[in-house]
Amino acid sequence: MCGIVGYIGKRDVAPLLLEGLQRLEYRGYDSAGVVITSPKATGLKMVKAKGRVRDLEARVPKRFTGTTGIAHTRWATHGAPSDENAHPHMSADNKVAVVHNGIIDNATELRAKLEADGVVFLSETDTEVLTHLVARSEAPTLEERVRQALKLVEGTYGIAVMHADFNDRIVVARNGSPVVLGIGEKEMFVASDVAALVAHTRQVVTLDDGEMATLKADDFRTYTTEGSRTTATPTTVEWEAESYDMGGHDTYMHKEIYEQVDAVDRVLRGRIDDRFSTVHLGGLNLDARAARGIRRVKILGCGTSYHAGQIGAQMIEELARIPADAEPASEFRYRDPVVDPDTLYIAVSQSGETYDVLAAVQELKRKGARVLGVVNVVGSAIARETDGGVYVHAGPEVCVVSTKCFTNTVVAFGLLALHLGRIRDLSVADGKRIIEGLRKLPGQISEILAGEDEIKKLAEQFTDAKSMLFIGRVRGYPVAREASLKLKEVSYIHAEAYPASELKHGPLALIEPAMPTVAIVPDDDLLEKNRAALEEIKARSGKIVAVAHQVQEKADHTIVVPKNEDELDPILMGIPLQLLAYHTALALGRDIDKPRNLAKSVTVE
Ligand code: M6R
């Protein structure tokens, strides 16, 4: 989704901003632009282009120098991808430039009013409305002009504004779309994502909704959109610039699949308490009495995070014996849910910025619910809005398609389930058993990854498939759902996931030799039931790949994965299917790290 980067200092700003935009490319975008100035300049200079950052770079003229600038990668919402619709948007007198992430809901209405007043629009975007509103304000300061403009707009925004008459500063504001300030030595940065900052500084300030900031080369200050000062204490980002490099792999997806060994080790590190056969989760903010009072758990997330939440719900039910379920956050917030004071709500998000999840959290908080977060990005909006939670410590995930964050999120749920279980009725022996299982995970993931060649060969058989079916039961069903999402996102092959128990209620009609089925068949109490499903498919000449703990006779191919504790098996069973999706997409020549039409972080509705 859209990205913002800005700088004010002494360096040559254009190359620095272009490099920042490249670091944001992973979020998905269709056009890019940059505007710059310097203290002695009389105006603003702008270049923008449809296409990639390299297309923009090709258009940058030789003498495009300055020391202050803002830049943007756009993901089209209002108006098709085009040079005109790319940000920044400039006022008619070329004095005001705005870059914007988010959506202005009342843009049509405001545009009509401005047009009636004679304003000529150059683009179809909602953002251009903001530019003209700032340009028409006659307030004495840029801050006040921006504030007046923002009072008129409804919707979400992360914005950065420059003005030729106030060229010693950049003014930024946030409402529902991330804005992070990067604090340097006599230089300041701003971005919508720390990925664009960490090469220059790891000291950051994340703005809250309703907050604005003024950046000058040697100073910054933050204040509310109402004008009162706020305190901003910089924090240090753990992620280093190198974490964003490809590290010898051909794609980020491949790199991130391989990083799972270390990532899982990291999410466990320092949390296991052998003495009491439990785990410590520092940021949970949930004491034992409150934990014992929970009557239900409701997990909310979107896409892959929702699937991780489904596995998490199963683990919580099994280990802590608390009724638990997961629901897409995007649906939850629109169905006027009953908010129950004895329910623990858990918001799950890799980015911590997904709008649907954030909005669900805000609605729950408004109704007085207790909401925890299971989040990867430290200090992100969801992490800050929730009452406490568990960081998943997967490190930055650059590929649009989530892999290591899924696995780490599920492990984090394993930890939470164990913690809640040991406060309630899970025995010491069972606590020990789960801890042993958790400790085995990194080694077992290595074993699975060692089988990549076999999975690569297998994937080559699926490049002609028009559609694939993924099935699993209970613990295996969310694994099937996530594997099906992975395949469709990255290879564009249609895939559908079904509970294996539902086969004869409809999907069996689809089975024929051209419709392969991937079945999750763990060695647990449902093994025989799962085998019966394989029989049903085989009897109809369906081709089967099983992911199992032992070779399945009815399957055409079995990917054998190491056995862990029954409750933890889902963590491992999805990993070979990440590789299957990857190699199928690779064989089809897909843009693996940036699948069409998708963005890494969906910060709009
Ligand atoms: O950042 P989040 O975990 O909140 O993102 C939620 C979904 O948008 C995300 O998981 C999406 O489904 C990915 N493309 C999955 O690979």
PDB file of N, CA and C in Angstrom, residues 51 65 96 135 175 177 189 192 198 236 270 306 322 329 339-340 360-361 370 467 470 579-580 583 591 605:
ATOM      1  N   GLY A  51       4.304   3.787 -12.672  1.00  0.00           N
ATOM      2  CA  GLY A  51       5.250   2.671 -12.797  1.00  0.00           C
ATOM      3  C   GLY A  51       6.108   2.525 -11.565  1.00  0.00           C
ATOM      4  N   THR A  65      18.484  19.232  -7.418  1.00  0.00           N
ATOM      5  CA  THR A  65      19.149  19.199  -6.109  1.00  0.00           C
ATOM      6  C   THR A  65      18.352  19.980  -5.066  1.00  0.00           C
ATOM      7  N   VAL A  96       2.362  24.604  -2.672  1.00  0.00           N
ATOM      8  CA  VAL A  96       2.050  23.576  -1.678  1.00  0.00           C
ATOM      9  C   VAL A  96       2.166  22.194  -2.314  1.00  0.00           C
ATOM     10  N   ALA A 135      -3.616  25.188   0.447  1.00  0.00           N
ATOM     11  CA  ALA A 135      -3.195  26.352  -0.350  1.00  0.00           C
ATOM     12  C   ALA A 135      -4.138  27.543  -0.168  1.00  0.00           C
ATOM     13  N   ASN A 175      -3.834  10.230  11.005  1.00  0.00           N
ATOM     14  CA  ASN A 175      -5.125   9.768  11.495  1.00  0.00           C
ATOM     15  C   ASN A 175      -5.434   8.445  10.792  1.00  0.00           C
ATOM     16  N   SER A 177      -3.359   6.214   9.574  1.00  0.00           N
ATOM     17  CA  SER A 177      -2.356   5.724   8.626  1.00  0.00           C
ATOM     18  C   SER A 177      -0.974   6.091   9.177  1.00  0.00           C
ATOM     19  N   PHE A 189      13.938  12.764   9.523  1.00  0.00           N
ATOM     20  CA  PHE A 189      13.320  11.932   8.493  1.00  0.00           C
ATOM     21  C   PHE A 189      11.858  11.709   8.873  1.00  0.00           C
ATOM     22  N   SER A 192       6.316   6.331   6.368  1.00  0.00           N
ATOM     23  CA  SER A 192       5.122   5.595   6.801  1.00  0.00           C
ATOM     24  C   SER A 192       5.526   4.227   7.345  1.00  0.00           C
ATOM     25  N   VAL A 198      15.604   2.920   8.661  1.00  0.00           N
ATOM     26  CA  VAL A 198      16.651   2.248   9.442  1.00  0.00           C
ATOM     27  C   VAL A 198      18.057   2.330   8.844  1.00  0.00           C
ATOM     28  N   THR A 236      14.167   3.120  20.246  1.00  0.00           N
ATOM     29  CA  THR A 236      15.138   2.541  19.307  1.00  0.00           C
ATOM     30  C   THR A 236      14.511   1.351  18.589  1.00  0.00           C
ATOM     31  N   GLY A 270      13.956 -16.589  26.130  1.00  0.00           N
ATOM     32  CA  GLY A 270      13.742 -15.823  27.369  1.00  0.00           C
ATOM     33  C   GLY A 270      12.338 -15.953  27.933  1.00  0.00           C
ATOM     34  N   TYR A 306      -5.570 -14.073  10.389  1.00  0.00           N
ATOM     35  CA  TYR A 306      -6.823 -14.704  10.817  1.00  0.00           C
ATOM     36  C   TYR A 306      -6.623 -16.228  10.894  1.00  0.00           C
ATOM     37  N   ILE A 322     -10.531 -22.962  27.505  1.00  0.00           N
ATOM     38  CA  ILE A 322     -11.419 -21.796  27.444  1.00  0.00           C
ATOM     39  C   ILE A 322     -12.039 -21.830  26.047  1.00  0.00           C
ATOM     40  N   ALA A 329     -11.517  -9.914  11.253  1.00  0.00           N
ATOM     41  CA  ALA A 329     -11.784  -8.605  11.870  1.00  0.00           C
ATOM     42  C   ALA A 329     -12.647  -7.760  10.950  1.00  0.00           C
ATOM     43  N   VAL A 339     -20.569  -7.344  22.722  1.00  0.00           N
ATOM     44  CA  VAL A 339     -19.254  -7.284  23.369  1.00  0.00           C
ATOM     45  C   VAL A 339     -19.427  -7.671  24.833  1.00  0.00           C
ATOM     46  N   ASP A 340     -18.757  -8.763  25.172  1.00  0.00           N
ATOM     47  CA  ASP A 340     -18.986  -9.384  26.472  1.00  0.00           C
ATOM     48  C   ASP A 340     -17.815  -9.059  27.408  1.00  0.00           C
ATOM     49  N   ALA A 360     -11.548  -2.632  14.436  1.00  0.00           N
ATOM     50  CA  ALA A 360     -12.231  -3.576  15.344  1.00  0.00           C
ATOM     51  C   ALA A 360     -11.740  -3.358  16.775  1.00  0.00           C
ATOM     52  N   VAL A 361     -10.430  -3.152  16.927  1.00  0.00           N
ATOM     53  CA  VAL A 361      -9.860  -2.915  18.264  1.00  0.00           C
ATOM     54  C   VAL A 361     -10.468  -1.634  18.851  1.00  0.00           C
ATOM     55  N   ARG A 370     -11.632  -5.858  27.043  1.00  0.00           N
ATOM     56  CA  ARG A 370     -10.198  -6.052  27.245  1.00  0.00           C
ATOM     57  C   ARG A 370      -9.643  -6.640  25.954  1.00  0.00           C
ATOM     58  N   SER A 467      -7.201 -25.435 -10.685  1.00  0.00           N
ATOM     59  CA  SER A 467      -7.742 -25.262  -9.345  1.00  0.00           C
ATOM     60  C   SER A 467      -7.220 -26.382  -8.445  1.00  0.00           C
ATOM     61  N   PHE A 470      -7.697 -27.969  -0.845  1.00  0.00           N
ATOM     62  CA  PHE A 470      -6.907 -28.207   0.363  1.00  0.00           C
ATOM     63  C   PHE A 470      -7.866 -28.651   1.457  1.00  0.00           C
ATOM     64  N   LEU A 579       6.593 -23.796   0.773  1.00  0.00           N
ATOM     65  CA  LEU A 579       7.560 -24.099  -0.303  1.00  0.00           C
ATOM     66  C   LEU A 579       6.845 -24.559  -1.567  1.00  0.00           C
ATOM     67  N   LEU A 580       5.754 -25.302  -1.397  1.00  0.00           N
ATOM     68  CA  LEU A 580       4.994 -25.764  -2.569  1.00  0.00           C
ATOM     69  C   LEU A 580       4.440 -24.550  -3.328  1.00  0.00           C
ATOM     70  N   HIS A 583       7.425 -22.691  -5.080  1.00  0.00           N
ATOM     71  CA  HIS A 583       7.991 -23.321  -6.287  1.00  0.00           C
ATOM     72  C   HIS A 583       6.977 -23.388  -7.424  1.00  0.00           C
ATOM     73  N   ASP A 591       5.588 -12.871 -10.114  1.00  0.00           N
ATOM     74  CA  ASP A 591       6.315 -11.848  -9.361  1.00  0.00           C
ATOM     75  C   ASP A 591       6.151 -12.197  -7.872  1.00  0.00           C
ATOM     76  N   GLU A 605      -9.624   0.719   4.072  1.00  0.00           N
ATOM     77  CA  GLU A 605     -10.705  -0.278   4.081  1.00  0.00           C
ATOM     78  C   GLU A 605     -10.804  -1.023   2.787  1.00  0.00           C
TER      79      GLU A 605
END
